[in-house]
């Protein structure tokens, strides 16, 4: 008789090589941990013992099973049977069926003892029922940046793919759940799977399995920078307002510099995780450009974004903790950038000394600053108030939530002409424009544009605005007195005060003002 092979709860059809094989399943496998695809005929990706329980050949007490290898097919169905919910798979390269095996008593005893069945903890993880929607509680667009260099080699490359596959399964990919893609780092980076390609776990698994090994130097820095800049575009399937994450897998060490790539990723609002596997050897460390490369590349050097695995073998226990990190969106500190997390109100002087043509130059300046920000209902917001002795809210933060509409509204502002009461205008804006958003998530900025001396006190109203959490930048032109400008500006006053003799000089100040807003934003987040 054929000798039976003792297998574990997690052995899959594709782990067994013979056409027909007699195996022994251990007792007490945790049912919810089985991955089974199909019904009667199972994709070879399925757990053998899971398929045997699903089809009724054995119970959870284990026992002998005969496995028959079959060709691959399309459309493995999802069926609930004997306590196991099998899953759909659109196609797979090979299949198997299971029948009752012949009992070979001596081996069965050994089979039980060598089994690595995990005792059931009795806790069943909550599964979101709607399969297509995926895990709605996990908000993430994820790029797995895998190591495809000669460093890792073909064999470990395959183990890496299998680990990425396990992470993808546990994430709960779906239309409303996480979306994933894969970029391979080697000599030159290549996007292998885009975010928009799949919203079904099985298809992602299939695509990962088909990935070929590229070889070359491990230019991880180059690949990280490329991924941060190119991978998360809307046309590639990135979703607005969903955290962007890159999980960098590093086998040993990178052959180029990661620090600059880390800075670029942070600027683009991408959260970088580094999973390092197998520490560099002493000789390798001599070649590393910067031993602290992990700390410089990750989103924040707070321990949360780095993850270590000793080898590519036996990585199953590392899957869940990594998935838990990737799904905790409140920890994604790099998603908030100054471009998508600020409210900027422009307080525009409409007094008669400005004049119609200079007023247009002021509006152009306002447009060019607004243009730099990602304006949306969940992103940055812009408002504008024009003042003389009176104030007029041109539009508030909630009025326009697209950049196009904001820019059109700025162009359509009509020049009032009149006196200059800047202090009153600041109080008006603090109360009416910032009042409604004071508990919101965005950081608040007020940009005061004036060309002359105010008829009223500016110091009191500006101090009240700052006390209400508003950072004030003052931009003066022509006859605006420097003392007034400094009295209005937030600390340090030098870097929050701008001045130009001519209205045409406003244009050169655009990048400096944007940089100033971003610097304040970042300082407030440290």
XYZ file of C-alpha atoms in Angstrom:
526
model
C 0.000 0.000 0.000
C 1.076 3.571 -0.517
C 2.667 5.073 2.566
C 0.727 8.103 3.787
C 2.450 11.453 4.317
C 1.560 13.412 7.432
C 0.708 17.009 6.447
C -0.253 20.153 8.377
C -3.482 22.128 8.478
C -1.926 24.594 6.044
C -0.455 22.264 3.389
C -1.867 23.222 -0.014
C -2.492 21.067 -3.067
C 0.366 22.754 -4.885
C 2.766 21.796 -2.061
C 2.270 18.103 -2.963
C 4.022 16.991 -6.107
C 2.687 13.508 -7.049
C -0.335 12.870 -9.298
C -1.991 10.786 -6.589
C -0.955 11.118 -2.991
C -2.147 9.611 0.290
C -1.948 12.073 3.146
C -2.925 12.274 6.797
C -4.682 15.358 8.113
C -4.172 16.317 11.780
C -7.047 16.816 14.211
C -8.489 20.131 15.451
C -7.426 22.437 12.654
C -8.952 25.923 13.217
C -11.698 25.978 10.545
C -11.673 29.734 10.029
C -8.001 29.690 9.062
C -8.538 27.473 6.022
C -8.278 28.951 2.554
C -10.332 26.773 0.216
C -11.273 27.691 -3.363
C -13.991 25.732 -5.204
C -16.329 22.823 -4.480
C -15.562 19.154 -5.271
C -12.792 20.276 -7.605
C -10.489 22.636 -5.679
C -7.867 25.089 -6.958
C -4.419 23.781 -5.943
C -4.023 26.968 -3.904
C -6.479 25.407 -1.405
C -5.591 23.761 1.867
C -5.814 19.980 1.349
C -7.272 19.240 4.793
C -9.647 22.198 4.441
C -10.893 20.825 1.109
C -11.278 17.355 2.654
C -13.454 18.695 5.505
C -15.383 20.946 3.078
C -16.213 17.987 0.830
C -17.127 15.724 3.786
C -14.313 13.207 3.272
C -13.104 13.726 6.868
C -14.278 15.679 9.921
C -12.253 17.993 12.107
C -10.969 14.869 13.864
C -8.550 14.494 10.936
C -7.768 11.288 9.071
C -6.545 9.753 5.830
C -7.204 11.524 2.522
C -6.292 10.606 -1.054
C -5.528 13.597 -3.256
C -5.832 13.414 -7.051
C -4.178 16.166 -9.109
C -6.388 17.599 -11.890
C -5.888 20.229 -14.608
C -6.628 23.891 -13.919
C -10.026 25.380 -14.742
C -12.065 28.586 -14.810
C -14.580 29.689 -12.179
C -14.125 27.738 -8.969
C -17.394 28.420 -7.069
C -17.802 29.657 -3.488
C -19.829 27.161 -1.431
C -20.464 26.900 2.305
C -20.217 23.297 3.509
C -19.342 21.524 6.780
C -18.391 24.746 8.559
C -16.060 26.018 5.841
C -16.871 28.831 3.418
C -14.943 28.188 0.220
C -14.057 31.173 -1.943
C -14.442 31.999 -5.615
C -11.463 32.014 -7.938
C -11.783 33.021 -11.583
C -8.994 30.705 -12.782
C -6.035 28.697 -11.570
C -3.366 26.622 -13.273
C -4.063 23.307 -11.501
C -6.691 21.624 -9.315
C -7.217 18.566 -7.132
C -10.029 16.412 -5.794
C -10.114 14.478 -2.498
C -11.488 11.044 -1.567
C -11.257 8.937 1.598
C -7.747 7.531 1.962
C -6.664 4.085 3.149
C -5.959 3.955 6.840
C -2.392 3.017 7.579
C -2.574 2.878 11.345
C 1.092 2.995 12.234
C 1.617 6.128 10.184
C -1.560 7.752 11.367
C -0.199 7.885 14.913
C 3.052 9.450 13.721
C 1.005 11.813 11.562
C -0.758 13.169 14.621
C 2.446 13.752 16.516
C 4.291 15.609 13.766
C 1.307 17.721 12.827
C 1.777 21.414 13.413
C -1.915 22.060 13.829
C -2.420 25.230 15.768
C -4.778 24.874 18.693
C -7.926 26.858 18.040
C -8.060 29.945 20.220
C -11.841 29.742 20.110
C -11.918 33.356 18.859
C -13.218 33.695 15.361
C -12.168 36.896 13.642
C -15.101 39.012 12.495
C -15.366 38.715 8.734
C -17.078 41.493 6.833
C -19.845 39.607 5.049
C -19.928 41.430 1.744
C -17.112 39.681 -0.150
C -16.944 42.126 -3.080
C -16.734 45.188 -0.847
C -13.765 43.750 1.088
C -12.720 44.941 4.518
C -14.362 48.388 4.768
C -12.497 49.125 8.019
C -9.148 49.047 6.261
C -8.633 52.284 4.342
C -5.496 52.023 2.231
C -4.027 52.190 -1.265
C -0.887 50.058 -0.982
C 2.148 49.548 -3.223
C 4.264 46.515 -2.338
C 7.768 47.429 -3.473
C 9.364 44.019 -3.832
C 13.062 43.263 -4.116
C 13.836 41.822 -7.557
C 17.631 42.143 -7.381
C 20.413 39.547 -7.716
C 20.815 40.136 -3.989
C 17.673 38.184 -3.223
C 17.906 35.546 -5.961
C 15.116 33.541 -7.592
C 14.346 31.244 -4.643
C 13.929 33.934 -1.992
C 12.112 36.064 -4.579
C 9.445 33.340 -4.761
C 9.178 33.193 -0.953
C 8.811 36.974 -0.950
C 5.959 36.707 -3.481
C 4.232 34.125 -1.349
C 4.503 36.382 1.739
C 3.059 39.338 -0.208
C 0.238 37.034 -1.338
C -0.572 36.085 2.269
C -0.631 39.753 3.293
C -2.922 40.536 0.332
C -5.336 37.771 1.375
C -5.515 38.923 4.968
C -5.985 42.602 4.053
C -9.457 41.896 2.646
C -9.120 43.576 -0.750
C -12.399 44.777 -2.249
C -14.211 47.679 -3.880
C -14.641 49.429 -0.517
C -11.621 47.838 1.148
C -7.897 48.176 0.503
C -6.505 48.213 -3.051
C -2.995 46.932 -3.757
C -0.388 46.987 -6.493
C 3.173 45.734 -6.907
C 6.354 47.465 -8.072
C 9.523 45.454 -8.608
C 12.806 47.110 -7.659
C 15.886 45.986 -9.547
C 18.214 47.968 -11.829
C 15.184 49.992 -13.013
C 11.811 49.994 -11.229
C 8.769 48.528 -12.975
C 5.107 48.796 -11.965
C 3.926 45.176 -12.274
C 0.381 45.571 -10.915
C -1.524 48.860 -10.785
C -4.048 49.728 -8.048
C -6.848 49.789 -10.636
C -6.099 46.310 -12.034
C -7.926 44.194 -9.455
C -10.408 44.512 -6.613
C -10.663 40.747 -6.007
C -8.111 38.974 -3.810
C -7.906 35.858 -5.994
C -7.003 37.861 -9.075
C -4.317 39.756 -7.193
C -2.918 36.422 -5.957
C -2.884 35.055 -9.465
C -1.076 38.132 -10.799
C 1.509 37.989 -7.977
C 2.145 34.307 -8.711
C 2.784 35.121 -12.395
C 5.395 37.838 -11.628
C 8.803 37.156 -13.157
C 12.125 37.816 -11.402
C 14.054 40.704 -13.007
C 17.521 40.683 -11.408
C 20.072 43.539 -11.370
C 21.228 45.862 -8.589
C 18.817 46.587 -5.747
C 18.278 50.255 -6.539
C 15.639 50.543 -3.832
C 16.029 54.310 -3.410
C 15.437 54.892 -7.114
C 12.404 52.566 -7.023
C 10.974 54.203 -3.883
C 11.227 57.679 -5.397
C 9.680 56.452 -8.665
C 6.812 54.745 -6.805
C 6.083 57.811 -4.641
C 5.953 60.055 -7.716
C 4.228 57.836 -10.307
C 2.256 55.004 -8.710
C -0.492 56.900 -6.876
C -1.942 59.010 -9.701
C -5.724 59.114 -10.089
C -5.442 57.561 -13.553
C -3.498 54.651 -12.047
C -6.376 54.018 -9.653
C -5.420 55.943 -6.496
C -8.488 57.115 -4.565
C -8.913 60.612 -3.138
C -8.593 60.841 0.616
C -7.428 57.229 1.108
C -3.987 56.866 2.773
C -1.195 56.024 0.328
C 1.247 53.395 1.586
C 4.444 51.899 0.182
C 5.687 48.701 1.820
C 9.363 48.356 0.896
C 10.801 44.836 1.140
C 14.558 44.813 1.622
C 16.598 41.665 1.508
C 19.903 42.662 3.114
C 20.772 46.182 2.021
C 19.965 48.778 -0.669
C 22.651 49.538 -3.246
C 21.671 53.200 -3.486
C 20.631 56.040 -1.166
C 17.187 55.957 0.478
C 17.220 59.281 2.289
C 16.247 61.493 -0.654
C 13.546 59.005 -1.715
C 12.132 59.129 1.821
C 11.913 62.932 1.654
C 10.151 62.796 -1.735
C 7.667 60.224 -0.410
C 6.843 62.432 2.581
C 6.377 65.448 0.295
C 3.924 63.417 -1.779
C 1.985 62.409 1.331
C 3.002 58.737 1.106
C 3.501 56.554 4.209
C 6.643 54.446 3.796
C 7.043 51.170 5.703
C 10.245 49.163 5.490
C 10.176 45.404 5.978
C 13.777 44.282 6.336
C 14.486 40.600 6.021
C 17.808 39.015 6.972
C 20.120 41.688 8.383
C 23.092 42.674 6.202
C 26.258 40.667 6.925
C 29.356 42.462 8.214
C 30.925 42.554 4.723
C 27.687 43.887 3.269
C 27.484 46.615 5.911
C 30.791 47.955 4.624
C 29.055 48.604 1.287
C 25.966 50.276 2.737
C 26.073 54.024 2.063
C 24.265 54.815 5.286
C 23.708 52.334 8.104
C 20.731 54.347 9.422
C 18.938 54.028 6.061
C 15.733 52.577 7.536
C 15.199 55.509 9.920
C 15.673 58.018 7.103
C 13.322 56.368 4.626
C 10.311 55.521 6.798
C 7.407 57.950 7.268
C 8.320 58.651 10.922
C 11.184 57.232 12.892
C 8.899 56.161 15.754
C 9.225 52.378 15.444
C 5.778 51.965 13.886
C 6.917 52.053 10.251
C 9.779 49.552 10.408
C 9.300 45.808 10.568
C 11.832 43.009 10.755
C 11.702 39.349 9.775
C 14.719 37.130 10.411
C 14.363 35.121 7.169
C 11.935 34.444 4.327
C 11.096 31.052 5.878
C 8.165 30.568 8.244
C 6.816 34.061 7.707
C 3.128 33.229 8.309
C 3.186 34.558 11.879
C 4.419 37.934 10.592
C 1.437 38.462 8.286
C -1.205 39.543 10.789
C 0.841 42.132 12.755
C 1.898 43.756 9.459
C -1.712 43.835 8.206
C -2.835 45.415 11.479
C -0.297 48.201 10.971
C -1.293 48.776 7.343
C -4.958 49.070 8.337
C -4.564 51.583 11.181
C -5.225 54.689 9.119
C -5.121 57.028 12.119
C -1.396 56.189 12.428
C -0.636 57.207 8.818
C 1.069 60.419 9.820
C 2.409 61.115 6.342
C -0.993 61.197 4.620
C -1.564 64.689 5.930
C 0.563 67.141 3.963
C 0.430 70.900 3.953
C -1.091 70.641 0.476
C -4.159 68.647 1.536
C -4.705 69.675 5.164
C -4.904 73.478 5.410
C -7.571 76.197 5.321
C -6.296 79.453 3.819
C -8.350 82.659 3.946
C -7.164 85.634 1.896
C -8.069 89.057 3.319
C -7.848 91.405 0.326
C -7.504 95.198 0.566
C -10.066 96.823 -1.774
C -9.254 100.419 -0.816
C -9.185 103.197 -3.452
C -5.370 103.542 -3.365
C -5.001 100.080 -4.943
C -6.718 100.859 -8.257
C -8.400 98.448 -10.695
C -5.308 97.188 -12.554
C -3.260 96.572 -9.399
C -6.303 94.844 -7.853
C -6.092 92.336 -10.756
C -2.420 91.672 -9.881
C -3.470 91.001 -6.278
C -6.108 88.474 -7.454
C -3.500 86.804 -9.666
C -1.230 86.436 -6.629
C -4.116 84.885 -4.627
C -4.849 82.444 -7.495
C -1.233 81.366 -7.817
C -1.002 80.592 -4.101
C -4.366 78.733 -4.062
C -3.340 76.705 -7.137
C -0.574 74.940 -5.186
C -3.025 73.247 -2.794
C -5.175 70.119 -3.175
C -8.594 71.660 -2.739
C -11.438 69.190 -2.127
C -14.216 68.402 0.327
C -11.765 66.282 2.346
C -8.650 68.275 1.461
C -7.576 71.897 1.702
C -10.073 74.758 1.557
C -9.793 78.388 0.449
C -11.872 81.479 1.375
C -11.652 85.149 0.427
C -12.825 88.377 2.103
C -12.470 91.848 0.568
C -12.350 94.886 2.859
C -12.476 98.684 2.813
C -14.236 100.233 5.860
C -16.671 97.394 5.244
C -16.077 93.717 4.748
C -17.521 91.409 2.119
C -17.124 87.622 2.234
C -16.451 86.774 -1.414
C -16.676 83.045 -0.591
C -16.285 80.895 2.533
C -14.443 77.603 3.059
C -17.532 75.482 2.363
C -18.631 77.289 -0.810
C -16.291 75.741 -3.373
C -14.674 72.350 -2.975
C -12.811 72.008 -6.279
C -9.755 73.932 -7.389
C -11.407 74.988 -10.682
C -14.387 76.532 -8.874
C -12.157 78.335 -6.372
C -9.985 79.815 -9.153
C -13.077 80.953 -11.083
C -14.499 82.563 -7.930
C -11.204 84.447 -7.355
C -11.220 85.736 -10.958
C -14.809 86.975 -10.508
C -14.128 89.133 -7.435
C -15.183 92.739 -8.172
C -13.111 95.646 -6.835
C -14.937 97.589 -4.090
C -12.817 100.794 -3.630
C -13.033 102.741 -0.329
C -11.096 103.248 2.924
C -8.857 100.866 4.936
C -9.963 99.292 8.235
C -7.691 96.257 8.465
C -8.238 95.500 12.176
C -12.022 95.299 11.785
C -11.569 93.090 8.743
C -9.354 90.647 10.675
C -11.971 90.389 13.468
C -14.732 89.875 10.889
C -12.780 87.080 9.174
C -11.847 85.338 12.432
C -15.493 85.283 13.485
C -17.342 84.613 10.223
C -14.894 82.661 8.050
C -12.834 80.698 10.599
C -15.638 80.328 13.180
C -17.388 77.456 11.332
C -14.150 75.438 10.872
C -12.492 76.012 14.234
C -12.871 72.375 15.337
C -12.058 70.912 11.916
C -8.998 68.787 11.150
C -7.196 71.340 8.932
C -4.624 73.885 10.101
C -5.835 77.484 9.668
C -3.973 80.284 7.870
C -4.889 83.912 7.217
C -3.060 85.871 4.499
C -3.617 89.645 4.859
C -2.889 91.664 1.675
C -2.776 95.465 2.090
C -1.229 98.496 0.405
C -1.482 101.120 3.144
C -1.858 102.289 6.688
C -4.911 101.007 8.554
C -7.279 103.562 10.146
C -7.826 101.264 13.117
C -5.777 99.122 15.504
C -4.480 95.883 13.904
C -2.550 94.500 16.875
C -5.537 93.467 19.073
C -7.542 91.732 16.303
C -4.405 89.920 14.999
C -3.529 88.677 18.507
C -7.120 87.411 18.920
C -6.891 85.592 15.564
C -3.619 83.917 16.599
C -5.132 82.944 19.944
C -7.939 81.248 17.997
C -5.307 79.031 16.352
C -4.934 80.981 13.103
C -1.444 81.552 11.691
C -1.237 85.042 10.148
C 0.979 86.031 7.198
C 1.015 89.701 6.230
C 1.805 90.756 2.660
C 2.366 94.490 2.203
C 2.696 96.532 -0.986
C 3.689 100.164 -1.674
C 2.677 102.334 1.341
C 1.908 99.541 3.824
C 3.917 100.462 6.987
C 6.310 97.729 8.119
C 5.259 98.178 11.782
C 1.631 97.348 10.922
C 2.714 94.318 8.893
C 4.884 92.984 11.735
C 2.184 93.660 14.335
C -0.246 91.463 12.388
C 2.151 88.603 11.580
C 2.557 85.396 13.612
C 5.854 84.570 15.344
C 8.615 84.513 14.201
C 7.452 87.789 12.673
C 10.328 88.048 10.152
C 9.328 84.873 8.313
C 5.606 85.760 8.370
C 5.977 89.253 6.918
C 6.386 89.978 3.188
C 6.806 93.349 1.501
C 7.230 94.640 -2.042
C 7.389 98.235 -3.365
C 5.499 97.414 -6.582
C 2.400 95.272 -7.190
C 4.339 93.502 -9.956
C 6.678 92.193 -7.224
C 3.911 90.020 -5.736
C 4.543 87.256 -8.261
C 8.055 86.499 -6.941
C 6.644 86.013 -3.425
C 4.298 83.132 -4.336
C 6.772 80.255 -3.741
C 8.026 81.798 -0.484
C 4.524 82.146 0.925
C 3.644 78.537 -0.025
C 6.884 77.338 1.545
C 6.113 79.370 4.684
C 2.665 77.766 5.013
C 4.153 74.285 4.554
C 6.910 74.917 7.075
C 4.380 76.033 9.707
C 2.220 73.026 8.909
C 5.118 70.587 9.387
C 6.341 72.313 12.564
C 2.845 71.983 14.041
C 2.903 68.217 13.364
C 6.228 67.411 15.026
